[in-house]
Every structure is written in C-alpha cells, then in structure tokens.
Tab-separated table of N, CA, C and O in Angstrom:
chain	number	residue	atom	x	y	z
A	1	MET	N	-37.719	-7.390	-29.489
A	1	MET	CA	-37.760	-8.620	-28.723
A	1	MET	C	-39.163	-9.191	-28.814
A	1	MET	O	-40.136	-8.456	-28.820
A	2	THR	N	-39.245	-10.471	-28.809
A	2	THR	CA	-40.559	-11.094	-28.840
A	2	THR	C	-41.055	-11.238	-27.421
A	2	THR	O	-40.304	-11.066	-26.462
A	3	GLU	N	-42.317	-11.613	-27.302
A	3	GLU	CA	-42.908	-11.727	-25.973
A	3	GLU	C	-42.234	-12.810	-25.129
A	3	GLU	O	-42.171	-12.712	-23.932
A	4	ASP	N	-41.726	-13.888	-25.778
A	4	ASP	CA	-41.113	-14.954	-25.016
A	4	ASP	C	-39.642	-14.707	-24.711
A	4	ASP	O	-39.019	-15.460	-23.984
A	5	THR	N	-39.057	-13.632	-25.247
A	5	THR	CA	-37.663	-13.289	-24.955
A	5	THR	C	-37.611	-12.491	-23.663
A	5	THR	O	-38.304	-11.490	-23.531
A	6	PRO	N	-36.814	-12.950	-22.684
A	6	PRO	CA	-36.738	-12.171	-21.425
A	6	PRO	C	-36.093	-10.828	-21.672
A	6	PRO	O	-35.144	-10.712	-22.414
A	7	ARG	N	-36.631	-9.818	-21.022
A	7	ARG	CA	-36.090	-8.466	-21.150
A	7	ARG	C	-35.080	-8.230	-20.043
A	7	ARG	O	-35.300	-8.615	-18.918
A	8	PRO	N	-33.957	-7.585	-20.362
A	8	PRO	CA	-32.980	-7.250	-19.314
A	8	PRO	C	-33.594	-6.323	-18.278
A	8	PRO	O	-34.517	-5.569	-18.583
A	9	ASP	N	-33.084	-6.391	-17.082
A	9	ASP	CA	-33.572	-5.555	-15.995
A	9	ASP	C	-33.146	-4.116	-16.231
A	9	ASP	O	-31.960	-3.830	-16.327
A	10	PRO	N	-34.100	-3.145	-16.330
A	10	PRO	CA	-33.716	-1.751	-16.567
A	10	PRO	C	-32.886	-1.165	-15.435
A	10	PRO	O	-32.141	-0.228	-15.614
A	11	ALA	N	-32.978	-1.697	-14.243
A	11	ALA	CA	-32.205	-1.163	-13.124
A	11	ALA	C	-30.714	-1.400	-13.314
A	11	ALA	O	-29.894	-0.749	-12.713
A	12	GLU	N	-30.349	-2.369	-14.149
A	12	GLU	CA	-28.940	-2.651	-14.382
A	12	GLU	C	-28.373	-1.816	-15.509
A	12	GLU	O	-27.248	-2.005	-15.920
A	13	GLY	N	-29.162	-0.879	-16.070
A	13	GLY	CA	-28.674	-0.011	-17.129
A	13	GLY	C	-28.661	-0.697	-18.483
A	13	GLY	O	-27.974	-0.276	-19.390
A	14	GLU	N	-29.409	-1.786	-18.637
A	14	GLU	CA	-29.450	-2.521	-19.891
A	14	GLU	C	-30.432	-1.873	-20.845
A	14	GLU	O	-31.251	-1.047	-20.466
A	15	LEU	N	-30.375	-2.308	-22.096
A	15	LEU	CA	-31.277	-1.803	-23.122
A	15	LEU	C	-32.689	-2.290	-22.832
A	15	LEU	O	-32.883	-3.427	-22.413
A	16	THR	N	-33.699	-1.459	-23.108
A	16	THR	CA	-35.055	-1.847	-22.769
A	16	THR	C	-36.051	-1.689	-23.917
A	16	THR	O	-37.227	-1.887	-23.711
A	17	LEU	N	-35.598	-1.333	-25.130
A	17	LEU	CA	-36.525	-1.193	-26.236
A	17	LEU	C	-37.048	-2.558	-26.640
A	17	LEU	O	-36.390	-3.574	-26.460
A	18	ASP	N	-38.242	-2.590	-27.218
A	18	ASP	CA	-38.849	-3.850	-27.623
A	18	ASP	C	-38.109	-4.492	-28.773
A	18	ASP	O	-38.166	-5.696	-28.955
A	19	GLU	N	-37.418	-3.723	-29.601
A	19	GLU	CA	-36.681	-4.278	-30.726
A	19	GLU	C	-35.191	-4.087	-30.486
A	19	GLU	O	-34.748	-3.031	-30.037
A	20	ALA	N	-34.434	-5.093	-30.785
A	20	ALA	CA	-32.990	-5.022	-30.599
A	20	ALA	C	-32.378	-4.144	-31.669
A	20	ALA	O	-32.874	-4.097	-32.784
A	21	PRO	N	-31.287	-3.433	-31.367
A	21	PRO	CA	-30.625	-2.644	-32.388
A	21	PRO	C	-30.140	-3.556	-33.507
A	21	PRO	O	-29.718	-4.671	-33.263
A	22	GLY	N	-30.204	-3.046	-34.722
A	22	GLY	CA	-29.743	-3.828	-35.851
A	22	GLY	C	-30.884	-4.481	-36.609
A	22	GLY	O	-30.703	-4.936	-37.716
A	23	THR	N	-32.059	-4.576	-36.002
A	23	THR	CA	-33.205	-5.065	-36.759
A	23	THR	C	-33.641	-3.946	-37.672
A	23	THR	O	-33.304	-2.785	-37.461
A	24	GLN	N	-34.447	-4.288	-38.641
A	24	GLN	CA	-34.782	-3.292	-39.652
A	24	GLN	C	-35.447	-2.068	-39.040
A	24	GLN	O	-35.069	-0.948	-39.310
A	25	ASP	N	-36.432	-2.246	-38.163
A	25	ASP	CA	-37.120	-1.094	-37.576
A	25	ASP	C	-36.333	-0.500	-36.422
A	25	ASP	O	-36.441	0.676	-36.129
A	26	GLY	N	-35.532	-1.314	-35.744
A	26	GLY	CA	-34.813	-0.838	-34.573
A	26	GLY	C	-33.493	-0.184	-34.907
A	26	GLY	O	-32.869	0.412	-34.048
A	27	ALA	N	-33.031	-0.272	-36.159
A	27	ALA	CA	-31.730	0.289	-36.506
A	27	ALA	C	-31.692	1.788	-36.310
A	27	ALA	O	-30.694	2.343	-35.867
A	28	ALA	N	-32.776	2.463	-36.618
A	28	ALA	CA	-32.803	3.915	-36.470
A	28	ALA	C	-32.757	4.321	-35.005
A	28	ALA	O	-32.325	5.414	-34.675
A	29	ASP	N	-33.226	3.423	-34.133
A	29	ASP	CA	-33.251	3.744	-32.705
A	29	ASP	C	-31.965	3.371	-31.985
A	29	ASP	O	-31.828	3.618	-30.810
A	30	ALA	N	-31.013	2.756	-32.658
A	30	ALA	CA	-29.812	2.259	-31.985
A	30	ALA	C	-29.030	3.378	-31.317
A	30	ALA	O	-28.619	3.256	-30.172
A	31	ALA	N	-28.781	4.475	-32.003
A	31	ALA	CA	-28.001	5.571	-31.419
A	31	ALA	C	-28.736	6.226	-30.262
A	31	ALA	O	-28.162	6.396	-29.193
A	32	PRO	N	-30.028	6.598	-30.410
A	32	PRO	CA	-30.718	7.188	-29.258
A	32	PRO	C	-30.805	6.215	-28.088
A	32	PRO	O	-30.720	6.602	-26.945
A	33	GLN	N	-30.955	4.919	-28.411
A	33	GLN	CA	-31.048	3.931	-27.352
A	33	GLN	C	-29.735	3.871	-26.583
A	33	GLN	O	-29.724	3.817	-25.363
A	34	ALA	N	-28.615	3.888	-27.286
A	34	ALA	CA	-27.311	3.874	-26.629
A	34	ALA	C	-27.145	5.112	-25.765
A	34	ALA	O	-26.605	5.047	-24.668
A	35	ALA	N	-27.621	6.243	-26.250
A	35	ALA	CA	-27.524	7.479	-25.471
A	35	ALA	C	-28.338	7.374	-24.201
A	35	ALA	O	-27.907	7.806	-23.143
A	36	ARG	N	-29.551	6.776	-24.313
A	36	ARG	CA	-30.373	6.620	-23.113
A	36	ARG	C	-29.696	5.689	-22.117
A	36	ARG	O	-29.709	5.932	-20.934
A	37	THR	N	-29.090	4.603	-22.607
A	37	THR	CA	-28.413	3.662	-21.708
A	37	THR	C	-27.230	4.341	-21.039
A	37	THR	O	-27.036	4.233	-19.841
A	38	THR	N	-26.437	5.082	-21.819
A	38	THR	CA	-25.289	5.784	-21.258
A	38	THR	C	-25.737	6.805	-20.234
A	38	THR	O	-25.164	6.909	-19.163
A	39	GLY	N	-26.799	7.546	-20.540
A	39	GLY	CA	-27.309	8.539	-19.598
A	39	GLY	C	-27.730	7.904	-18.300
A	39	GLY	O	-27.477	8.414	-17.222
A	40	SER	N	-28.368	6.739	-18.385
A	40	SER	CA	-28.807	6.077	-17.172
A	40	SER	C	-27.609	5.594	-16.374
A	40	SER	O	-27.589	5.650	-15.166
A	41	ALA	N	-26.561	5.119	-17.060
A	41	ALA	CA	-25.364	4.678	-16.341
A	41	ALA	C	-24.687	5.861	-15.664
A	41	ALA	O	-24.194	5.749	-14.556
A	42	GLN	N	-24.663	7.014	-16.334
A	42	GLN	CA	-24.065	8.190	-15.714
A	42	GLN	C	-24.856	8.589	-14.490
A	42	GLN	O	-24.288	8.965	-13.483
A	43	GLY	N	-26.169	8.487	-14.566
A	43	GLY	CA	-26.994	8.802	-13.407
A	43	GLY	C	-26.671	7.885	-12.251
A	43	GLY	O	-26.568	8.297	-11.118
A	44	GLU	N	-26.507	6.593	-12.548
A	44	GLU	CA	-26.173	5.640	-11.498
A	44	GLU	C	-24.792	5.947	-10.945
A	44	GLU	O	-24.570	5.900	-9.751
A	45	ASN	N	-23.829	6.246	-11.826
A	45	ASN	CA	-22.484	6.570	-11.349
A	45	ASN	C	-22.504	7.844	-10.519
A	45	ASN	O	-21.822	7.944	-9.524
A	46	GLY	N	-23.282	8.832	-10.945
A	46	GLY	CA	-23.403	10.055	-10.164
A	46	GLY	C	-23.962	9.768	-8.788
A	46	GLY	O	-23.529	10.326	-7.797
A	47	HIS	N	-24.907	8.861	-8.725
A	47	HIS	CA	-25.487	8.478	-7.444
A	47	HIS	C	-24.434	7.803	-6.580
A	47	HIS	O	-24.348	8.056	-5.387
A	48	ASN	N	-23.602	6.941	-7.175
A	48	ASN	CA	-22.548	6.273	-6.426
A	48	ASN	C	-21.529	7.274	-5.906
A	48	ASN	O	-21.040	7.140	-4.800
A	49	ILE	N	-21.194	8.265	-6.703
A	49	ILE	CA	-20.252	9.292	-6.264
A	49	ILE	C	-20.847	10.078	-5.105
A	49	ILE	O	-20.168	10.366	-4.127
A	50	ASP	N	-22.138	10.398	-5.186
A	50	ASP	CA	-22.789	11.112	-4.093
A	50	ASP	C	-22.710	10.306	-2.804
A	50	ASP	O	-22.505	10.857	-1.733
A	51	ALA	N	-22.859	9.003	-2.892
A	51	ALA	CA	-22.775	8.158	-1.701
A	51	ALA	C	-21.365	8.196	-1.119
A	51	ALA	O	-21.191	8.177	0.097
A	52	MET	N	-20.357	8.276	-1.971
A	52	MET	CA	-18.977	8.303	-1.493
A	52	MET	C	-18.638	9.625	-0.827
A	52	MET	O	-17.730	9.685	0.000
A	53	LEU	N	-19.341	10.695	-1.177
A	53	LEU	CA	-19.031	12.000	-0.597
A	53	LEU	C	-19.302	12.051	0.896
A	53	LEU	O	-18.821	12.945	1.582
A	54	ASN	N	-20.058	11.098	1.425
A	54	ASN	CA	-20.365	11.059	2.850
A	54	ASN	C	-19.417	10.158	3.638
A	54	ASN	O	-19.605	9.967	4.829
A	55	VAL	N	-18.416	9.582	2.980
A	55	VAL	CA	-17.474	8.699	3.660
A	55	VAL	C	-16.502	9.547	4.483
A	55	VAL	O	-15.915	10.498	3.977
A	56	GLY	N	-16.346	9.200	5.732
A	56	GLY	CA	-15.443	9.927	6.613
A	56	GLY	C	-13.991	9.530	6.388
A	56	GLY	O	-13.688	8.363	6.160
A	57	LEU	N	-13.109	10.485	6.435
A	57	LEU	CA	-11.675	10.251	6.290
A	57	LEU	C	-10.965	10.773	7.528
A	57	LEU	O	-11.413	11.728	8.154
A	58	ASN	N	-9.848	10.159	7.864
A	58	ASN	CA	-9.035	10.623	8.981
A	58	ASN	C	-8.126	11.741	8.492
A	58	ASN	O	-7.250	11.505	7.665
A	59	VAL	N	-8.360	12.948	8.980
A	59	VAL	CA	-7.556	14.107	8.599
A	59	VAL	C	-6.723	14.505	9.810
A	59	VAL	O	-7.256	14.707	10.893
A	60	GLN	N	-5.411	14.607	9.600
A	60	GLN	CA	-4.506	14.997	10.668
A	60	GLN	C	-3.697	16.201	10.229
A	60	GLN	O	-3.327	16.314	9.061
A	61	VAL	N	-3.439	17.087	11.166
A	61	VAL	CA	-2.526	18.197	10.929
A	61	VAL	C	-1.304	17.908	11.791
A	61	VAL	O	-1.380	17.879	13.014
A	62	VAL	N	-0.194	17.671	11.130
A	62	VAL	CA	1.022	17.244	11.819
A	62	VAL	C	1.895	18.468	12.073
A	62	VAL	O	2.361	19.119	11.142
A	63	LEU	N	2.081	18.773	13.346
A	63	LEU	CA	2.919	19.907	13.732
A	63	LEU	C	4.394	19.579	13.595
A	63	LEU	O	5.217	20.450	13.339
A	64	GLY	N	4.741	18.330	13.779
A	64	GLY	CA	6.128	17.898	13.691
A	64	GLY	C	6.245	16.468	14.173
A	64	GLY	O	5.274	15.859	14.612
A	65	ARG	N	7.465	15.937	14.115
A	65	ARG	CA	7.711	14.560	14.516
A	65	ARG	C	8.970	14.504	15.368
A	65	ARG	O	9.810	15.395	15.324
A	66	THR	N	9.081	13.410	16.097
A	66	THR	CA	10.300	13.128	16.841
A	66	THR	C	10.430	11.626	17.000
A	66	THR	O	9.467	10.888	16.769
A	67	ARG	N	11.599	11.207	17.367
A	67	ARG	CA	11.843	9.783	17.610
A	67	ARG	C	12.497	9.679	18.983
A	67	ARG	O	13.412	10.432	19.309
A	68	MET	N	12.001	8.739	19.789
A	68	MET	CA	12.574	8.561	21.123
A	68	MET	C	12.485	7.095	21.523
A	68	MET	O	11.593	6.387	21.071
A	69	PRO	N	13.391	6.670	22.378
A	69	PRO	CA	13.342	5.291	22.868
A	69	PRO	C	12.119	5.073	23.768
A	69	PRO	O	11.588	6.017	24.370
A	70	ILE	N	11.702	3.838	23.841
A	70	ILE	CA	10.531	3.497	24.657
A	70	ILE	C	10.746	3.906	26.115
A	70	ILE	O	9.828	4.405	26.773
A	71	ALA	N	11.941	3.738	26.622
A	71	ALA	CA	12.224	4.091	28.022
A	71	ALA	C	11.940	5.570	28.271
A	71	ALA	O	11.354	5.944	29.292
A	72	GLN	N	12.338	6.431	27.320
A	72	GLN	CA	12.085	7.874	27.465
A	72	GLN	C	10.590	8.165	27.341
A	72	GLN	O	10.055	8.996	28.074
A	73	LEU	N	9.917	7.465	26.446
A	73	LEU	CA	8.475	7.641	26.264
A	73	LEU	C	7.708	7.297	27.538
A	73	LEU	O	6.795	8.012	27.949
A	74	LEU	N	8.130	6.236	28.210
A	74	LEU	CA	7.464	5.809	29.446
A	74	LEU	C	7.684	6.785	30.601
A	74	LEU	O	6.903	6.809	31.554
A	75	LYS	N	8.732	7.604	30.549
A	75	LYS	CA	9.015	8.576	31.595
A	75	LYS	C	8.233	9.883	31.417
A	75	LYS	O	8.281	10.739	32.297
A	76	LEU	N	7.542	10.050	30.286
A	76	LEU	CA	6.795	11.291	30.045
A	76	LEU	C	5.655	11.424	31.049
A	76	LEU	O	5.008	10.448	31.414
A	77	SER	N	5.438	12.628	31.494
A	77	SER	CA	4.328	12.912	32.407
A	77	SER	C	3.791	14.302	32.073
A	77	SER	O	4.322	15.007	31.199
A	78	ARG	N	2.786	14.712	32.790
A	78	ARG	CA	2.185	16.025	32.565
A	78	ARG	C	3.254	17.114	32.689
A	78	ARG	O	4.038	17.112	33.632
A	79	GLY	N	3.290	17.995	31.716
A	79	GLY	CA	4.249	19.088	31.730
A	79	GLY	C	5.545	18.761	30.996
A	79	GLY	O	6.395	19.638	30.819
A	80	ALA	N	5.730	17.510	30.573
A	80	ALA	CA	6.946	17.138	29.841
A	80	ALA	C	6.944	17.842	28.485
A	80	ALA	O	5.891	18.131	27.915
A	81	ILE	N	8.120	18.139	28.004
A	81	ILE	CA	8.261	18.812	26.713
A	81	ILE	C	8.859	17.836	25.712
A	81	ILE	O	9.866	17.183	25.993
A	82	ILE	N	8.211	17.735	24.562
A	82	ILE	CA	8.703	16.879	23.487
A	82	ILE	C	9.184	17.790	22.372
A	82	ILE	O	8.412	18.586	21.828
A	83	GLU	N	10.465	17.701	22.055
A	83	GLU	CA	11.037	18.533	20.999
A	83	GLU	C	10.698	17.932	19.638
A	83	GLU	O	10.912	16.740	19.410
A	84	LEU	N	10.161	18.761	18.748
A	84	LEU	CA	9.774	18.317	17.411
A	84	LEU	C	10.817	18.731	16.386
A	84	LEU	O	11.669	19.579	16.656
A	85	ASP	N	10.730	18.169	15.206
A	85	ASP	CA	11.692	18.444	14.143
A	85	ASP	C	11.353	19.692	13.328
A	85	ASP	O	11.988	19.958	12.324
A	86	LYS	N	10.385	20.486	13.748
A	86	LYS	CA	9.987	21.696	13.015
A	86	LYS	C	10.251	22.930	13.857
A	86	LYS	O	10.237	22.883	15.082
A	87	ASN	N	10.461	24.035	13.165
A	87	ASN	CA	10.611	25.322	13.839
A	87	ASN	C	9.307	26.085	13.769
A	87	ASN	O	8.468	25.837	12.888
A	88	ILE	N	9.129	27.038	14.667
A	88	ILE	CA	7.943	27.900	14.636
A	88	ILE	C	7.939	28.650	13.306
A	88	ILE	O	8.960	29.164	12.870
A	89	GLY	N	6.804	28.671	12.650
A	89	GLY	CA	6.671	29.365	11.375
A	89	GLY	C	6.798	28.445	10.166
A	89	GLY	O	6.432	28.829	9.067
A	90	GLN	N	7.322	27.243	10.371
A	90	GLN	CA	7.393	26.302	9.249
A	90	GLN	C	5.996	25.735	8.984
A	90	GLN	O	5.174	25.624	9.902
A	91	PRO	N	5.714	25.387	7.723
A	91	PRO	CA	4.387	24.849	7.402
A	91	PRO	C	4.119	23.530	8.126
A	91	PRO	O	5.031	22.740	8.355
A	92	VAL	N	2.860	23.324	8.487
A	92	VAL	CA	2.426	22.046	9.051
A	92	VAL	C	1.977	21.161	7.892
A	92	VAL	O	1.725	21.636	6.782
A	93	GLU	N	1.886	19.873	8.139
A	93	GLU	CA	1.488	18.929	7.101
A	93	GLU	C	0.045	18.490	7.327
A	93	GLU	O	-0.362	18.217	8.460
A	94	VAL	N	-0.716	18.419	6.235
A	94	VAL	CA	-2.081	17.904	6.283
A	94	VAL	C	-2.033	16.494	5.703
A	94	VAL	O	-1.647	16.289	4.557
A	95	VAL	N	-2.405	15.524	6.539
A	95	VAL	CA	-2.327	14.113	6.176
A	95	VAL	C	-3.738	13.541	6.194
A	95	VAL	O	-4.471	13.724	7.169
A	96	ILE	N	-4.125	12.883	5.104
A	96	ILE	CA	-5.436	12.240	5.027
A	96	ILE	C	-5.217	10.757	4.810
A	96	ILE	O	-4.548	10.353	3.857
A	97	ASN	N	-5.778	9.959	5.715
A	97	ASN	CA	-5.605	8.504	5.677
A	97	ASN	C	-4.135	8.126	5.484
A	97	ASN	O	-3.785	7.351	4.598
A	98	ASP	N	-3.286	8.687	6.302
A	98	ASP	CA	-1.843	8.404	6.330
A	98	ASP	C	-1.107	8.800	5.050
A	98	ASP	O	-0.050	8.260	4.755
A	99	ARG	N	-1.653	9.724	4.297
A	99	ARG	CA	-0.989	10.182	3.060
A	99	ARG	C	-0.899	11.702	3.078
A	99	ARG	O	-1.910	12.389	3.252
A	100	LEU	N	0.308	12.230	2.892
A	100	LEU	CA	0.523	13.674	2.863
A	100	LEU	C	-0.170	14.258	1.634
A	100	LEU	O	0.084	13.841	0.513
A	101	VAL	N	-1.090	15.205	1.848
A	101	VAL	CA	-1.826	15.785	0.722
A	101	VAL	C	-1.598	17.287	0.582
A	101	VAL	O	-1.800	17.833	-0.499
A	102	ALA	N	-1.200	17.963	1.666
A	102	ALA	CA	-1.034	19.420	1.581
A	102	ALA	C	-0.155	19.908	2.723
A	102	ALA	O	0.102	19.194	3.690
A	103	ARG	N	0.273	21.160	2.582
A	103	ARG	CA	0.992	21.864	3.651
A	103	ARG	C	0.301	23.199	3.860
A	103	ARG	O	-0.318	23.738	2.940
A	104	GLY	N	0.438	23.734	5.061
A	104	GLY	CA	-0.213	25.004	5.324
A	104	GLY	C	0.313	25.670	6.573
A	104	GLY	O	1.167	25.128	7.283
A	105	ASP	N	-0.196	26.861	6.821
A	105	ASP	CA	0.201	27.655	7.986
A	105	ASP	C	-0.912	27.631	9.017
A	105	ASP	O	-2.101	27.679	8.665
A	106	LEU	N	-0.528	27.593	10.287
A	106	LEU	CA	-1.514	27.669	11.360
A	106	LEU	C	-2.064	29.086	11.439
A	106	LEU	O	-1.316	30.061	11.291
A	107	ILE	N	-3.358	29.191	11.645
A	107	ILE	CA	-3.988	30.504	11.816
A	107	ILE	C	-4.894	30.455	13.043
A	107	ILE	O	-5.366	29.394	13.442
A	108	LYS	N	-5.094	31.623	13.642
A	108	LYS	CA	-5.971	31.721	14.798
A	108	LYS	C	-7.383	32.038	14.315
A	108	LYS	O	-7.589	32.935	13.501
A	109	LEU	N	-8.351	31.287	14.829
A	109	LEU	CA	-9.762	31.497	14.503
A	109	LEU	C	-10.469	32.097	15.713
A	109	LEU	O	-9.865	32.300	16.769
A	110	ALA	N	-11.737	32.343	15.558
A	110	ALA	CA	-12.533	32.881	16.659
A	110	ALA	C	-12.607	31.873	17.804
A	110	ALA	O	-12.423	30.671	17.612
A	111	ASP	N	-12.881	32.365	18.998
A	111	ASP	CA	-13.052	31.531	20.189
A	111	ASP	C	-11.810	30.716	20.535
A	111	ASP	O	-11.900	29.561	20.928
A	112	GLU	N	-10.632	31.309	20.364
A	112	GLU	CA	-9.372	30.660	20.745
A	112	GLU	C	-9.138	29.334	20.020
A	112	GLU	O	-8.484	28.434	20.544
A	113	ARG	N	-9.652	29.199	18.828
A	113	ARG	CA	-9.457	27.984	18.038
A	113	ARG	C	-8.366	28.231	17.001
A	113	ARG	O	-8.040	29.368	16.688
A	114	ILE	N	-7.803	27.155	16.486
A	114	ILE	CA	-6.798	27.282	15.435
A	114	ILE	C	-7.265	26.514	14.198
A	114	ILE	O	-8.105	25.615	14.269
A	115	GLY	N	-6.712	26.881	13.064
A	115	GLY	CA	-7.012	26.228	11.801
A	115	GLY	C	-5.761	26.202	10.950
A	115	GLY	O	-4.687	26.630	11.376
A	116	VAL	N	-5.904	25.699	9.745
A	116	VAL	CA	-4.784	25.615	8.814
A	116	VAL	C	-5.183	26.300	7.521
A	116	VAL	O	-6.227	25.998	6.945
A	117	SER	N	-4.372	27.242	7.090
A	117	SER	CA	-4.542	27.879	5.788
A	117	SER	C	-3.630	27.148	4.808
A	117	SER	O	-2.408	27.173	4.956
A	118	LEU	N	-4.224	26.452	3.835
A	118	LEU	CA	-3.438	25.643	2.909
A	118	LEU	C	-2.598	26.534	1.998
A	118	LEU	O	-3.106	27.490	1.422
A	119	THR	N	-1.331	26.208	1.898
A	119	THR	CA	-0.427	26.978	1.047
A	119	THR	C	0.118	26.157	-0.114
A	119	THR	O	0.613	26.714	-1.085
A	120	GLU	N	0.020	24.827	-0.007
A	120	GLU	CA	0.572	23.956	-1.052
A	120	GLU	C	-0.195	22.638	-1.068
A	120	GLU	O	-0.444	22.040	-0.031
A	121	ILE	N	-0.585	22.205	-2.262
A	121	ILE	CA	-1.149	20.874	-2.450
A	121	ILE	C	-0.003	19.999	-2.952
A	121	ILE	O	0.682	20.353	-3.913
A	122	VAL	N	0.215	18.883	-2.304
A	122	VAL	CA	1.335	18.016	-2.669
A	122	VAL	C	1.036	17.365	-4.011
A	122	VAL	O	-0.006	16.744	-4.190
A	123	LYS	N	1.947	17.534	-4.967
A	123	LYS	CA	1.739	17.085	-6.336
A	123	LYS	C	1.512	15.590	-6.439
A	123	LYS	O	0.711	15.123	-7.242
A	124	ASP	N	2.183	14.796	-5.633
A	124	ASP	CA	2.023	13.343	-5.704
A	124	ASP	C	0.602	12.914	-5.381
A	124	ASP	O	0.150	11.864	-5.819
A	125	TYR	N	-0.113	13.725	-4.596
A	125	TYR	CA	-1.478	13.372	-4.218
A	125	TYR	C	-2.455	13.583	-5.368
A	125	TYR	O	-3.375	12.824	-5.542
A	126	VAL	N	-2.240	14.615	-6.180
A	126	VAL	CA	-3.156	14.932	-7.263
A	126	VAL	C	-2.888	13.966	-8.407
A	126	VAL	O	-1.795	13.921	-8.960
A	127	SER	N	-3.917	13.184	-8.767
A	127	SER	CA	-3.735	12.215	-9.852
A	127	SER	C	-3.945	12.889	-11.200
A	127	SER	O	-4.656	13.877	-11.314
A	128	ASP	N	-3.320	12.338	-12.224
A	128	ASP	CA	-3.515	12.841	-13.578
A	128	ASP	C	-4.832	12.302	-14.096
A	128	ASP	O	-5.022	11.084	-14.198
A	129	LEU	N	-5.768	13.187	-14.388
A	129	LEU	CA	-7.092	12.748	-14.837
A	129	LEU	C	-7.142	12.590	-16.298
A	129	LEU	O	-6.809	13.076	-17.168
C-alpha cells in the first residue's frame, strides 16, 4: 500500500501488511498473511465465545405436570396436594430456556439438599456439528 492509501483497521481483523497480496513482492507473503488474519479472527471469535459463557440461562427440573381448571387452582391453599403425571422413581426432566435437554434421577446431597443425576441427554437438543 502506498502512503496515501488508507489502511484497514487491524481491530476488524483486516489485512495490515504494507503491500497487498498479489503484488510482486507481496505474493510470497499472501499465505502467511491470510494465516495471520485467520488467527486473529479466531482469537476474536474465541473472545466472543468466552463472553457468552457468562450468560445466565433458566434451568428447571420438572418433577411432573398436571392440568386443572382455574376454579380448582384458585381453591388451592397451604397443605393442598397437587397430583402430578409422574410416579415416584420416574426420571425428572431438565429444561433449559423452555426446551427439554435431559432427563435424570433425583439424588440426595449433603445438608438435606437434592440434585439431579443426568441419565439421558435428549437427542433433539444436541445439534449436528
């Protein structure tokens, strides 16, 4: 590039060598230059992925479901029992952002807490890479 030719901004992952690929002296540098540009883009993409890893998702463990009329729902009070569509021992569902992603068994943890041991990843959730 000549002095009066504007240079692309390196922050955008553009080429930054003084000579454009394809010129007589710059032809030998074309492949390494492309590799440097690709490497910088991968670094930027890696940085973007790292930023996404901190995004919070709504994770729910669904013990079961039921359907009831609004009138019955309004009559519920403390101590009321809601019958679910699952039996004791059946796997619970792990739902992330309203999408079923896995099934698992309830387990007891320390300090009277419960957790889920995953037993199945739902195939529809796993994308073909």
